[in-house]
PDB file of C-alpha atoms in Angstrom:
ATOM      1  CA  UNK A   1      71.652  18.348 -17.783  1.00 82.00           C
ATOM      2  CA  UNK A   2      68.080  19.606 -17.486  1.00 88.00           C
ATOM      3  CA  UNK A   3      65.428  17.949 -15.321  1.00 89.00           C
ATOM      4  CA  UNK A   4      61.684  18.166 -15.778  1.00 89.00           C
ATOM      5  CA  UNK A   5      59.248  16.068 -13.822  1.00 85.00           C
ATOM      6  CA  UNK A   6      58.713  15.267 -10.178  1.00 90.00           C
ATOM      7  CA  UNK A   7      61.000  15.559  -7.113  1.00 92.00           C
ATOM      8  CA  UNK A   8      61.761  11.834  -6.982  1.00 92.00           C
ATOM      9  CA  UNK A   9      63.133  11.973 -10.546  1.00 92.00           C
ATOM     10  CA  UNK A  10      65.450  14.860  -9.666  1.00 93.00           C
ATOM     11  CA  UNK A  11      66.670  13.154  -6.486  1.00 95.00           C
ATOM     12  CA  UNK A  12      67.253   9.811  -8.214  1.00 94.00           C
ATOM     13  CA  UNK A  13      69.090  11.364 -11.149  1.00 94.00           C
ATOM     14  CA  UNK A  14      71.342  13.500  -8.950  1.00 94.00           C
ATOM     15  CA  UNK A  15      72.190  10.598  -6.631  1.00 95.00           C
ATOM     16  CA  UNK A  16      72.875   8.302  -9.581  1.00 95.00           C
ATOM     17  CA  UNK A  17      75.161  10.879 -11.181  1.00 94.00           C
ATOM     18  CA  UNK A  18      77.066  11.128  -7.887  1.00 94.00           C
ATOM     19  CA  UNK A  19      77.293   7.331  -7.646  1.00 94.00           C
ATOM     20  CA  UNK A  20      78.988   7.218 -11.052  1.00 96.00           C
ATOM     21  CA  UNK A  21      81.240  10.206 -10.393  1.00 94.00           C
ATOM     22  CA  UNK A  22      79.453  12.645 -12.707  1.00 92.00           C
ATOM     23  CA  UNK A  23      79.665  16.245 -11.553  1.00 89.00           C
ATOM     24  CA  UNK A  24      77.707  17.911 -14.323  1.00 90.00           C
ATOM     25  CA  UNK A  25      75.843  21.100 -13.378  1.00 91.00           C
ATOM     26  CA  UNK A  26      72.169  20.211 -13.461  1.00 94.00           C
ATOM     27  CA  UNK A  27      69.206  22.555 -13.814  1.00 94.00           C
ATOM     28  CA  UNK A  28      65.605  21.844 -12.956  1.00 94.00           C
ATOM     29  CA  UNK A  29      62.279  23.599 -13.393  1.00 91.00           C
ATOM     30  CA  UNK A  30      60.703  25.805 -10.707  1.00 89.00           C
ATOM     31  CA  UNK A  31      58.644  22.997  -9.192  1.00 88.00           C
ATOM     32  CA  UNK A  32      61.812  21.042  -8.351  1.00 92.00           C
ATOM     33  CA  UNK A  33      63.609  23.862  -6.507  1.00 91.00           C
ATOM     34  CA  UNK A  34      62.097  23.070  -3.133  1.00 92.00           C
ATOM     35  CA  UNK A  35      63.578  22.683   0.342  1.00 93.00           C
ATOM     36  CA  UNK A  36      62.544  19.008   0.301  1.00 93.00           C
ATOM     37  CA  UNK A  37      64.584  18.245  -2.816  1.00 95.00           C
ATOM     38  CA  UNK A  38      67.654  20.047  -1.473  1.00 96.00           C
ATOM     39  CA  UNK A  39      67.293  18.286   1.903  1.00 96.00           C
ATOM     40  CA  UNK A  40      67.060  14.884   0.190  1.00 96.00           C
ATOM     41  CA  UNK A  41      70.131  15.607  -1.944  1.00 96.00           C
ATOM     42  CA  UNK A  42      72.321  16.878   0.886  1.00 95.00           C
ATOM     43  CA  UNK A  43      75.239  19.289   0.468  1.00 96.00           C
ATOM     44  CA  UNK A  44      77.579  17.032  -1.490  1.00 93.00           C
ATOM     45  CA  UNK A  45      75.067  16.238  -4.242  1.00 94.00           C
ATOM     46  CA  UNK A  46      72.939  19.393  -3.939  1.00 95.00           C
ATOM     47  CA  UNK A  47      75.875  21.747  -4.469  1.00 94.00           C
ATOM     48  CA  UNK A  48      75.690  20.933  -8.190  1.00 93.00           C
ATOM     49  CA  UNK A  49      71.896  21.289  -8.452  1.00 96.00           C
ATOM     50  CA  UNK A  50      70.244  24.489  -9.688  1.00 96.00           C
ATOM     51  CA  UNK A  51      66.772  25.496 -10.771  1.00 95.00           C
ATOM     52  CA  UNK A  52      65.283  28.296 -12.843  1.00 95.00           C
ATOM     53  CA  UNK A  53      62.186  30.182 -11.805  1.00 94.00           C
ATOM     54  CA  UNK A  54      60.168  33.320 -12.385  1.00 93.00           C
ATOM     55  CA  UNK A  55      59.420  33.257  -8.629  1.00 94.00           C
ATOM     56  CA  UNK A  56      61.814  34.241  -5.840  1.00 92.00           C
ATOM     57  CA  UNK A  57      62.017  31.582  -3.139  1.00 91.00           C
ATOM     58  CA  UNK A  58      61.274  32.731   0.396  1.00 86.00           C
ATOM     59  CA  UNK A  59      64.222  32.844   2.739  1.00 80.00           C
ATOM     60  CA  UNK A  60      66.441  34.489   0.148  1.00 85.00           C
ATOM     61  CA  UNK A  61      68.480  37.456   1.276  1.00 77.00           C
ATOM     62  CA  UNK A  62      66.784  40.125  -0.842  1.00 78.00           C
ATOM     63  CA  UNK A  63      64.806  43.174   0.209  1.00 74.00           C
ATOM     64  CA  UNK A  64      61.171  43.686  -0.656  1.00 83.00           C
ATOM     65  CA  UNK A  65      58.368  41.214  -0.901  1.00 89.00           C
ATOM     66  CA  UNK A  66      60.223  38.264   0.644  1.00 90.00           C
ATOM     67  CA  UNK A  67      59.968  39.806   4.115  1.00 89.00           C
ATOM     68  CA  UNK A  68      56.254  40.562   3.599  1.00 91.00           C
ATOM     69  CA  UNK A  69      55.601  37.023   2.361  1.00 92.00           C
ATOM     70  CA  UNK A  70      57.474  35.603   5.347  1.00 91.00           C
ATOM     71  CA  UNK A  71      55.474  37.668   7.831  1.00 91.00           C
ATOM     72  CA  UNK A  72      52.199  36.649   6.161  1.00 92.00           C
ATOM     73  CA  UNK A  73      53.165  32.967   6.210  1.00 93.00           C
ATOM     74  CA  UNK A  74      54.040  33.225   9.918  1.00 94.00           C
ATOM     75  CA  UNK A  75      50.781  35.055  10.667  1.00 96.00           C
ATOM     76  CA  UNK A  76      48.686  32.285   9.109  1.00 95.00           C
ATOM     77  CA  UNK A  77      50.654  29.338  10.497  1.00 95.00           C
ATOM     78  CA  UNK A  78      52.431  28.510   7.226  1.00 93.00           C
ATOM     79  CA  UNK A  79      56.016  29.132   8.367  1.00 91.00           C
ATOM     80  CA  UNK A  80      57.157  25.718   7.166  1.00 90.00           C
ATOM     81  CA  UNK A  81      56.113  26.553   3.588  1.00 92.00           C
ATOM     82  CA  UNK A  82      57.485  30.072   3.172  1.00 89.00           C
ATOM     83  CA  UNK A  83      60.835  28.944   1.714  1.00 90.00           C
ATOM     84  CA  UNK A  84      59.143  26.761  -0.889  1.00 92.00           C
ATOM     85  CA  UNK A  85      59.137  28.441  -4.307  1.00 92.00           C
ATOM     86  CA  UNK A  86      55.779  26.806  -5.033  1.00 92.00           C
ATOM     87  CA  UNK A  87      54.267  28.581  -1.995  1.00 94.00           C
ATOM     88  CA  UNK A  88      55.646  31.844  -3.373  1.00 93.00           C
ATOM     89  CA  UNK A  89      54.020  31.076  -6.742  1.00 94.00           C
ATOM     90  CA  UNK A  90      50.646  30.638  -5.038  1.00 94.00           C
ATOM     91  CA  UNK A  91      51.148  33.866  -3.101  1.00 94.00           C
ATOM     92  CA  UNK A  92      51.930  35.822  -6.287  1.00 94.00           C
ATOM     93  CA  UNK A  93      49.032  34.277  -8.220  1.00 93.00           C
ATOM     94  CA  UNK A  94      46.738  35.101  -5.300  1.00 93.00           C
ATOM     95  CA  UNK A  95      47.981  38.691  -5.397  1.00 92.00           C
ATOM     96  CA  UNK A  96      47.358  38.782  -9.160  1.00 90.00           C
ATOM     97  CA  UNK A  97      43.801  37.508  -8.779  1.00 89.00           C
ATOM     98  CA  UNK A  98      42.953  39.821  -5.868  1.00 91.00           C
ATOM     99  CA  UNK A  99      44.314  42.954  -7.550  1.00 90.00           C
ATOM    100  CA  UNK A 100      42.802  42.155 -10.936  1.00 88.00           C
ATOM    101  CA  UNK A 101      39.357  41.486  -9.487  1.00 89.00           C
ATOM    102  CA  UNK A 102      39.496  44.636  -7.345  1.00 90.00           C
ATOM    103  CA  UNK A 103      40.297  46.728 -10.433  1.00 90.00           C
ATOM    104  CA  UNK A 104      37.191  45.582 -12.318  1.00 90.00           C
ATOM    105  CA  UNK A 105      34.966  46.954  -9.574  1.00 87.00           C
ATOM    106  CA  UNK A 106      31.790  45.621  -8.049  1.00 87.00           C
ATOM    107  CA  UNK A 107      30.089  42.717  -9.758  1.00 90.00           C
ATOM    108  CA  UNK A 108      33.209  41.346 -11.471  1.00 89.00           C
ATOM    109  CA  UNK A 109      32.667  39.240 -14.565  1.00 92.00           C
ATOM    110  CA  UNK A 110      34.979  37.463 -16.945  1.00 91.00           C
ATOM    111  CA  UNK A 111      34.181  40.036 -19.609  1.00 92.00           C
ATOM    112  CA  UNK A 112      35.121  42.944 -17.302  1.00 91.00           C
ATOM    113  CA  UNK A 113      38.329  41.177 -16.319  1.00 87.00           C
ATOM    114  CA  UNK A 114      39.335  40.546 -19.944  1.00 85.00           C
ATOM    115  CA  UNK A 115      38.545  44.173 -20.814  1.00 88.00           C
ATOM    116  CA  UNK A 116      40.692  45.444 -17.937  1.00 87.00           C
ATOM    117  CA  UNK A 117      43.609  43.145 -18.884  1.00 83.00           C
ATOM    118  CA  UNK A 118      43.354  44.207 -22.525  1.00 86.00           C
ATOM    119  CA  UNK A 119      43.912  47.828 -21.495  1.00 89.00           C
ATOM    120  CA  UNK A 120      47.119  46.856 -19.669  1.00 88.00           C
ATOM    121  CA  UNK A 121      47.755  45.818 -16.101  1.00 87.00           C
ATOM    122  CA  UNK A 122      50.866  45.533 -13.932  1.00 90.00           C
ATOM    123  CA  UNK A 123      51.448  44.227 -10.431  1.00 90.00           C
ATOM    124  CA  UNK A 124      54.375  45.138  -8.232  1.00 91.00           C
ATOM    125  CA  UNK A 125      55.277  41.852  -6.558  1.00 92.00           C
ATOM    126  CA  UNK A 126      58.116  43.621  -4.737  1.00 92.00           C
ATOM    127  CA  UNK A 127      60.675  41.210  -6.140  1.00 90.00           C
ATOM    128  CA  UNK A 128      58.744  37.993  -5.495  1.00 92.00           C
ATOM    129  CA  UNK A 129      58.676  37.371  -9.220  1.00 91.00           C
ATOM    130  CA  UNK A 130      59.913  38.660 -12.507  1.00 90.00           C
ATOM    131  CA  UNK A 131      57.950  41.573 -13.934  1.00 87.00           C
ATOM    132  CA  UNK A 132      54.246  40.777 -13.974  1.00 88.00           C
ATOM    133  CA  UNK A 133      52.803  42.945 -16.694  1.00 87.00           C
ATOM    134  CA  UNK A 134      50.050  42.672 -19.252  1.00 86.00           C
ATOM    135  CA  UNK A 135      49.871  45.102 -22.175  1.00 86.00           C
ATOM    136  CA  UNK A 136      47.225  45.499 -24.865  1.00 86.00           C
ATOM    137  CA  UNK A 137      49.301  43.320 -27.226  1.00 86.00           C
ATOM    138  CA  UNK A 138      51.088  41.018 -24.755  1.00 83.00           C
ATOM    139  CA  UNK A 139      49.215  38.796 -22.297  1.00 80.00           C
ATOM    140  CA  UNK A 140      52.091  36.492 -21.372  1.00 84.00           C
ATOM    141  CA  UNK A 141      52.510  37.808 -17.829  1.00 84.00           C
ATOM    142  CA  UNK A 142      55.563  36.251 -16.178  1.00 88.00           C
ATOM    143  CA  UNK A 143      58.200  35.329 -18.760  1.00 88.00           C
ATOM    144  CA  UNK A 144      61.654  35.951 -17.281  1.00 92.00           C
ATOM    145  CA  UNK A 145      63.423  33.233 -15.297  1.00 93.00           C
ATOM    146  CA  UNK A 146      66.610  33.390 -13.282  1.00 94.00           C
ATOM    147  CA  UNK A 147      68.773  30.619 -11.847  1.00 96.00           C
ATOM    148  CA  UNK A 148      68.929  29.692  -8.164  1.00 96.00           C
ATOM    149  CA  UNK A 149      70.842  27.296  -5.973  1.00 96.00           C
ATOM    150  CA  UNK A 150      70.837  26.495  -2.275  1.00 95.00           C
ATOM    151  CA  UNK A 151      73.637  27.347   0.137  1.00 95.00           C
ATOM    152  CA  UNK A 152      73.668  24.604   2.731  1.00 96.00           C
ATOM    153  CA  UNK A 153      75.978  26.564   5.085  1.00 95.00           C
ATOM    154  CA  UNK A 154      73.701  29.621   5.346  1.00 93.00           C
ATOM    155  CA  UNK A 155      70.512  27.590   4.768  1.00 92.00           C
ATOM    156  CA  UNK A 156      69.366  30.106   2.169  1.00 91.00           C
ATOM    157  CA  UNK A 157      68.661  30.137  -1.523  1.00 94.00           C
ATOM    158  CA  UNK A 158      71.029  32.055  -3.738  1.00 94.00           C
ATOM    159  CA  UNK A 159      69.893  33.997  -6.808  1.00 94.00           C
ATOM    160  CA  UNK A 160      72.214  34.478  -9.765  1.00 95.00           C
ATOM    161  CA  UNK A 161      71.714  38.043 -10.888  1.00 93.00           C
ATOM    162  CA  UNK A 162      68.474  39.942 -11.104  1.00 92.00           C
ATOM    163  CA  UNK A 163      65.482  39.242 -13.298  1.00 92.00           C
ATOM    164  CA  UNK A 164      66.369  42.317 -15.342  1.00 91.00           C
ATOM    165  CA  UNK A 165      69.718  40.689 -16.244  1.00 94.00           C
ATOM    166  CA  UNK A 166      67.826  38.004 -18.165  1.00 93.00           C
ATOM    167  CA  UNK A 167      65.137  40.210 -19.754  1.00 90.00           C
ATOM    168  CA  UNK A 168      67.216  40.747 -22.912  1.00 90.00           C
ATOM    169  CA  UNK A 169      67.044  37.011 -23.677  1.00 89.00           C
ATOM    170  CA  UNK A 170      63.236  36.968 -23.724  1.00 85.00           C
ATOM    171  CA  UNK A 171      61.256  38.233 -26.691  1.00 73.00           C
TER     172      UNK A 171
END
């Protein structure tokens, strides 16, 4: 089962499936892999709920950018959001914008930005996302997803493999 939409749809579907005894693994889009959805589902229902994302949720036990993101969230009073994959997405997009604009130099313009991206541009998100790379003939940016679930016992997200494990499936 695949879910696309809003959190209430995911919660309702998962609870309804449980009510009727269906234990079908269910995958959702990035936006629906939030702490709020997992909290609303609870361990019994949520143990069968997964999501795919090109962003690494905060609070996951991986080295790299997750610790930096967590420290930044704490510093700016956003501790409650740091485990939300949507917060991570905003953090990565902010990093993309800041680094891209800094590379075009003083007086940035859209034309200078497009020219710089056309030459090729890569950002090291330190594991907060799949590879974020633009080449002269590929402007897709983030394209690789990986599956996640939530471990209610450890109160942490769990990644299944590395982004590089899924790269071969993306053209």
